[in-house]
PDB file of C-alpha atoms in Angstrom:
ATOM      1  CA  MET A   1      -1.784  13.119   5.480  1.00 55.00           C
ATOM      2  CA  HIS A   2      -3.539  14.468   2.306  1.00 56.00           C
ATOM      3  CA  GLN A   3      -6.055  11.627   2.329  1.00 59.00           C
ATOM      4  CA  ASP A   4      -6.983  12.455   5.975  1.00 66.00           C
ATOM      5  CA  TYR A   5      -7.638  16.039   4.962  1.00 64.00           C
ATOM      6  CA  ALA A   6      -9.584  15.067   1.945  1.00 63.00           C
ATOM      7  CA  GLN A   7     -11.806  12.602   4.003  1.00 65.00           C
ATOM      8  CA  ARG A   8     -12.474  15.236   6.756  1.00 69.00           C
ATOM      9  CA  LYS A   9     -13.333  17.965   4.251  1.00 68.00           C
ATOM     10  CA  GLY A  10     -15.925  15.598   2.496  1.00 65.00           C
ATOM     11  CA  GLY A  11     -17.007  15.558  -1.086  1.00 68.00           C
ATOM     12  CA  GLN A  12     -13.623  14.553  -2.306  1.00 73.00           C
ATOM     13  CA  GLU A  13     -14.237  11.036  -3.355  1.00 77.00           C
ATOM     14  CA  GLN A  14     -12.745  11.508  -6.827  1.00 78.00           C
ATOM     15  CA  LEU A  15      -9.565  12.964  -5.268  1.00 76.00           C
ATOM     16  CA  ILE A  16      -9.274  10.189  -2.749  1.00 75.00           C
ATOM     17  CA  GLU A  17      -9.767   7.575  -5.566  1.00 76.00           C
ATOM     18  CA  GLN A  18      -6.996   9.258  -7.502  1.00 76.00           C
ATOM     19  CA  MET A  19      -4.663   9.299  -4.515  1.00 76.00           C
ATOM     20  CA  ASN A  20      -5.235   5.493  -4.109  1.00 74.00           C
ATOM     21  CA  THR A  21      -4.619   4.692  -7.774  1.00 73.00           C
ATOM     22  CA  LYS A  22      -2.251   7.192  -9.384  1.00 74.00           C
ATOM     23  CA  TYR A  23       1.451   6.341  -9.055  1.00 70.00           C
ATOM     24  CA  TYR A  24       2.528   9.965  -8.600  1.00 72.00           C
ATOM     25  CA  TYR A  25       0.754  10.216  -5.249  1.00 75.00           C
ATOM     26  CA  PHE A  26       3.036   7.415  -3.726  1.00 82.00           C
ATOM     27  CA  THR A  27       6.515   7.826  -2.324  1.00 81.00           C
ATOM     28  CA  ARG A  28       8.930   6.713  -5.162  1.00 85.00           C
ATOM     29  CA  THR A  29      12.472   6.926  -6.336  1.00 86.00           C
ATOM     30  CA  LYS A  30      13.140   7.373  -9.986  1.00 87.00           C
ATOM     31  CA  GLY A  31      16.182   6.145 -11.722  1.00 85.00           C
ATOM     32  CA  LEU A  32      17.186   5.943 -15.428  1.00 85.00           C
ATOM     33  CA  PHE A  33      15.408   2.723 -16.163  1.00 87.00           C
ATOM     34  CA  ARG A  34      12.793   2.201 -13.412  1.00 88.00           C
ATOM     35  CA  ILE A  35      10.536   3.735 -10.742  1.00 88.00           C
ATOM     36  CA  CYS A  36      10.646   2.037  -7.315  1.00 88.00           C
ATOM     37  CA  TYR A  37       8.179   2.351  -4.416  1.00 84.00           C
ATOM     38  CA  PRO A  38       9.907   1.844  -1.040  1.00 84.00           C
ATOM     39  CA  LYS A  39       6.768   1.866   0.989  1.00 82.00           C
ATOM     40  CA  GLU A  40       3.254   1.491  -0.367  1.00 82.00           C
ATOM     41  CA  ARG A  41       2.775   0.754  -4.089  1.00 80.00           C
ATOM     42  CA  PRO A  42      -0.181   1.688  -6.363  1.00 79.00           C
ATOM     43  CA  ASN A  43      -2.515  -1.256  -7.107  1.00 78.00           C
ATOM     44  CA  THR A  44      -3.170  -0.113 -10.683  1.00 79.00           C
ATOM     45  CA  VAL A  45       0.529  -0.276 -11.789  1.00 80.00           C
ATOM     46  CA  GLU A  46       2.157  -3.556 -12.536  1.00 85.00           C
ATOM     47  CA  THR A  47       5.279  -3.855 -10.399  1.00 86.00           C
ATOM     48  CA  TYR A  48       7.965  -6.519  -9.737  1.00 86.00           C
ATOM     49  CA  LEU A  49      10.094  -7.121  -6.657  1.00 88.00           C
ATOM     50  CA  SER A  50      13.632  -5.720  -7.119  1.00 84.00           C
ATOM     51  CA  PRO A  51      16.758  -7.328  -5.509  1.00 85.00           C
ATOM     52  CA  VAL A  52      16.676  -4.768  -2.709  1.00 83.00           C
ATOM     53  CA  GLU A  53      13.092  -5.677  -1.775  1.00 78.00           C
ATOM     54  CA  THR A  54      11.299  -2.720  -3.215  1.00 84.00           C
ATOM     55  CA  HIS A  55       8.506  -2.908  -5.774  1.00 87.00           C
ATOM     56  CA  CYS A  56       9.583  -1.314  -9.111  1.00 89.00           C
ATOM     57  CA  MET A  57       8.208  -0.744 -12.539  1.00 86.00           C
ATOM     58  CA  ASN A  58      10.270  -0.173 -15.724  1.00 86.00           C
ATOM     59  CA  ILE A  59      10.247   3.206 -17.583  1.00 85.00           C
ATOM     60  CA  ASP A  60       9.092   2.791 -21.106  1.00 84.00           C
ATOM     61  CA  TYR A  61      11.050   5.172 -23.456  1.00 85.00           C
ATOM     62  CA  PHE A  62       9.151   4.044 -26.594  1.00 83.00           C
ATOM     63  CA  VAL A  63      12.435   3.566 -28.454  1.00 81.00           C
ATOM     64  CA  PRO A  64      10.996   1.573 -31.260  1.00 80.00           C
ATOM     65  CA  ASP A  65       7.574   3.419 -31.370  1.00 80.00           C
ATOM     66  CA  THR A  66       6.096   0.980 -33.878  1.00 81.00           C
ATOM     67  CA  ASP A  67       2.498   1.587 -32.604  1.00 83.00           C
ATOM     68  CA  ASN A  68       2.892   5.344 -32.710  1.00 84.00           C
ATOM     69  CA  VAL A  69       1.928   5.660 -29.026  1.00 83.00           C
ATOM     70  CA  THR A  70       3.678   8.841 -28.521  1.00 85.00           C
ATOM     71  CA  LYS A  71       1.418  10.682 -31.086  1.00 87.00           C
ATOM     72  CA  GLY A  72      -1.077  11.514 -28.361  1.00 85.00           C
ATOM     73  CA  PHE A  73       1.404  12.879 -25.888  1.00 87.00           C
ATOM     74  CA  SER A  74       1.312  16.446 -24.800  1.00 89.00           C
ATOM     75  CA  ASP A  75       4.296  18.797 -25.479  1.00 90.00           C
ATOM     76  CA  ASP A  76       5.475  18.411 -21.914  1.00 91.00           C
ATOM     77  CA  ALA A  77       5.300  14.726 -22.011  1.00 86.00           C
ATOM     78  CA  LEU A  78       7.234  14.539 -25.241  1.00 87.00           C
ATOM     79  CA  SER A  79       9.883  16.846 -23.859  1.00 90.00           C
ATOM     80  CA  ARG A  80      10.194  14.714 -20.773  1.00 87.00           C
ATOM     81  CA  LEU A  81      10.433  11.614 -22.987  1.00 88.00           C
ATOM     82  CA  HIS A  82      13.135  13.150 -25.252  1.00 89.00           C
ATOM     83  CA  MET A  83      15.113  14.273 -22.167  1.00 91.00           C
ATOM     84  CA  GLY A  84      15.060  10.835 -20.659  1.00 89.00           C
ATOM     85  CA  ARG A  85      16.243   9.369 -23.965  1.00 89.00           C
ATOM     86  CA  SER A  86      19.040  12.015 -24.200  1.00 92.00           C
ATOM     87  CA  VAL A  87      20.320  11.288 -20.686  1.00 92.00           C
ATOM     88  CA  ILE A  88      20.777   7.601 -21.625  1.00 91.00           C
ATOM     89  CA  VAL A  89      22.602   8.490 -24.859  1.00 93.00           C
ATOM     90  CA  ILE A  90      24.780  10.947 -22.967  1.00 95.00           C
ATOM     91  CA  PHE A  91      25.768   8.195 -20.440  1.00 93.00           C
ATOM     92  CA  ILE A  92      26.600   5.763 -23.333  1.00 94.00           C
ATOM     93  CA  VAL A  93      28.716   8.478 -25.102  1.00 95.00           C
ATOM     94  CA  ALA A  94      30.470   9.383 -21.763  1.00 94.00           C
ATOM     95  CA  PHE A  95      31.338   5.697 -21.198  1.00 92.00           C
ATOM     96  CA  PHE A  96      32.631   5.443 -24.733  1.00 91.00           C
ATOM     97  CA  VAL A  97      34.808   8.575 -24.334  1.00 86.00           C
ATOM     98  CA  ILE A  98      36.192   7.253 -21.050  1.00 85.00           C
ATOM     99  CA  PHE A  99      36.941   3.962 -22.659  1.00 83.00           C
ATOM    100  CA  ILE A 100      38.783   5.638 -25.456  1.00 81.00           C
ATOM    101  CA  ALA A 101      40.740   7.848 -22.995  1.00 77.00           C
ATOM    102  CA  PHE A 102      42.398   4.735 -21.584  1.00 76.00           C
ATOM    103  CA  TRP A 103      44.081   3.979 -24.949  1.00 70.00           C
ATOM    104  CA  THR A 104      47.391   5.539 -23.825  1.00 64.00           C
ATOM    105  CA  GLY A 105      49.320   4.602 -26.931  1.00 67.00           C
ATOM    106  CA  VAL A 106      47.050   6.442 -29.287  1.00 66.00           C
ATOM    107  CA  LEU A 107      46.826   9.365 -26.887  1.00 67.00           C
ATOM    108  CA  LYS A 108      50.568   9.656 -26.396  1.00 72.00           C
ATOM    109  CA  GLN A 109      51.138   9.694 -30.128  1.00 76.00           C
ATOM    110  CA  GLU A 110      48.518  12.349 -30.839  1.00 75.00           C
ATOM    111  CA  SER A 111      48.979  14.635 -27.854  1.00 75.00           C
ATOM    112  CA  ARG A 112      51.458  17.368 -26.935  1.00 79.00           C
ATOM    113  CA  VAL A 113      51.965  18.597 -23.405  1.00 79.00           C
ATOM    114  CA  SER A 114      52.888  22.202 -22.765  1.00 81.00           C
ATOM    115  CA  TYR A 115      52.644  24.377 -19.693  1.00 82.00           C
ATOM    116  CA  ASP A 116      51.659  27.938 -20.109  1.00 85.00           C
ATOM    117  CA  TRP A 117      50.958  30.896 -17.889  1.00 87.00           C
ATOM    118  CA  SER A 118      47.674  29.476 -16.451  1.00 89.00           C
ATOM    119  CA  PHE A 119      49.586  26.529 -14.993  1.00 89.00           C
ATOM    120  CA  PHE A 120      51.904  28.765 -13.166  1.00 91.00           C
ATOM    121  CA  MET A 121      49.039  30.991 -12.142  1.00 94.00           C
ATOM    122  CA  ALA A 122      47.241  28.114 -10.557  1.00 93.00           C
ATOM    123  CA  TRP A 123      50.229  27.149  -8.419  1.00 94.00           C
ATOM    124  CA  ILE A 124      50.644  30.771  -7.336  1.00 96.00           C
ATOM    125  CA  SER A 125      47.076  30.826  -6.262  1.00 96.00           C
ATOM    126  CA  VAL A 126      47.575  27.614  -4.348  1.00 96.00           C
ATOM    127  CA  ALA A 127      50.477  29.206  -2.582  1.00 96.00           C
ATOM    128  CA  MET A 128      48.560  32.399  -1.783  1.00 97.00           C
ATOM    129  CA  SER A 129      45.710  30.273  -0.395  1.00 96.00           C
ATOM    130  CA  LEU A 130      48.117  28.373   1.882  1.00 96.00           C
ATOM    131  CA  THR A 131      49.665  31.736   3.038  1.00 96.00           C
ATOM    132  CA  SER A 132      46.216  33.083   3.713  1.00 97.00           C
ATOM    133  CA  ALA A 133      45.203  30.073   5.737  1.00 96.00           C
ATOM    134  CA  ILE A 134      48.467  30.368   7.818  1.00 96.00           C
ATOM    135  CA  LEU A 135      47.752  34.103   8.383  1.00 96.00           C
ATOM    136  CA  PHE A 136      44.148  33.478   9.499  1.00 96.00           C
ATOM    137  CA  SER A 137      45.357  30.734  11.908  1.00 95.00           C
ATOM    138  CA  GLY A 138      47.937  33.145  13.337  1.00 95.00           C
ATOM    139  CA  ALA A 139      45.217  35.820  13.733  1.00 95.00           C
ATOM    140  CA  ALA A 140      42.904  33.349  15.493  1.00 94.00           C
ATOM    141  CA  ILE A 141      45.659  32.417  17.948  1.00 94.00           C
ATOM    142  CA  CYS A 142      46.349  36.110  18.647  1.00 94.00           C
ATOM    143  CA  LEU A 143      42.684  36.809  19.222  1.00 93.00           C
ATOM    144  CA  ARG A 144      42.235  33.840  21.577  1.00 93.00           C
ATOM    145  CA  GLY A 145      45.242  35.092  23.586  1.00 92.00           C
ATOM    146  CA  GLU A 146      43.752  38.583  23.870  1.00 92.00           C
ATOM    147  CA  ARG A 147      40.347  37.192  24.919  1.00 90.00           C
ATOM    148  CA  GLU A 148      42.064  35.099  27.660  1.00 89.00           C
ATOM    149  CA  ARG A 149      43.984  38.130  28.940  1.00 88.00           C
ATOM    150  CA  GLU A 150      40.771  40.203  28.922  1.00 86.00           C
ATOM    151  CA  GLU A 151      38.854  37.486  30.770  1.00 83.00           C
ATOM    152  CA  ALA A 152      41.744  37.326  33.313  1.00 82.00           C
ATOM    153  CA  LEU A 153      41.566  41.101  33.921  1.00 79.00           C
ATOM    154  CA  ASN A 154      37.752  40.952  34.424  1.00 75.00           C
ATOM    155  CA  MET A 155      37.972  37.960  36.642  1.00 70.00           C
ATOM    156  CA  GLN A 156      38.945  40.060  39.659  1.00 67.00           C
ATOM    157  CA  TYR A 157      35.532  41.906  39.450  1.00 64.00           C
ATOM    158  CA  LEU A 158      33.515  38.725  39.725  1.00 62.00           C
ATOM    159  CA  MET A 159      32.549  37.890  43.275  1.00 60.00           C
ATOM    160  CA  PRO A 160      31.258  34.486  44.299  1.00 63.00           C
ATOM    161  CA  ALA A 161      27.680  34.627  45.428  1.00 60.00           C
TER     162      ALA A 161
END
């Protein structure tokens, strides 16, 4: 669509060249570790065929940055890189915490269960919500009955044409 517009307008050869070569002009899905192209793929990016038959490329997080490649990155690119690294670390920590949570022996020894006022307030709010739903249902039944009676009264004024 954009390429057609650029070709019709004329004088946009550089833009058309970028649209054919830069990866961000192509339809893609981005995950934690790779970017996949479900339709067309850019010719300038080295991709591989994934198990679900899409062409993908791995995301490089420069974890051992031995060549100091990230030195020339802009502030936005560095922020994006650090956020990507942080997401992976957060997932690892989350899995570790979930794994620890299943050690029931340790948890039972070190935990104490007590119910305070918030627990009872939560159950009272559930009961009030149920009561509200029942009352709204009753109101809907009453309104439907009124509408049917109103339509029955107005039916006598309708004449077949």
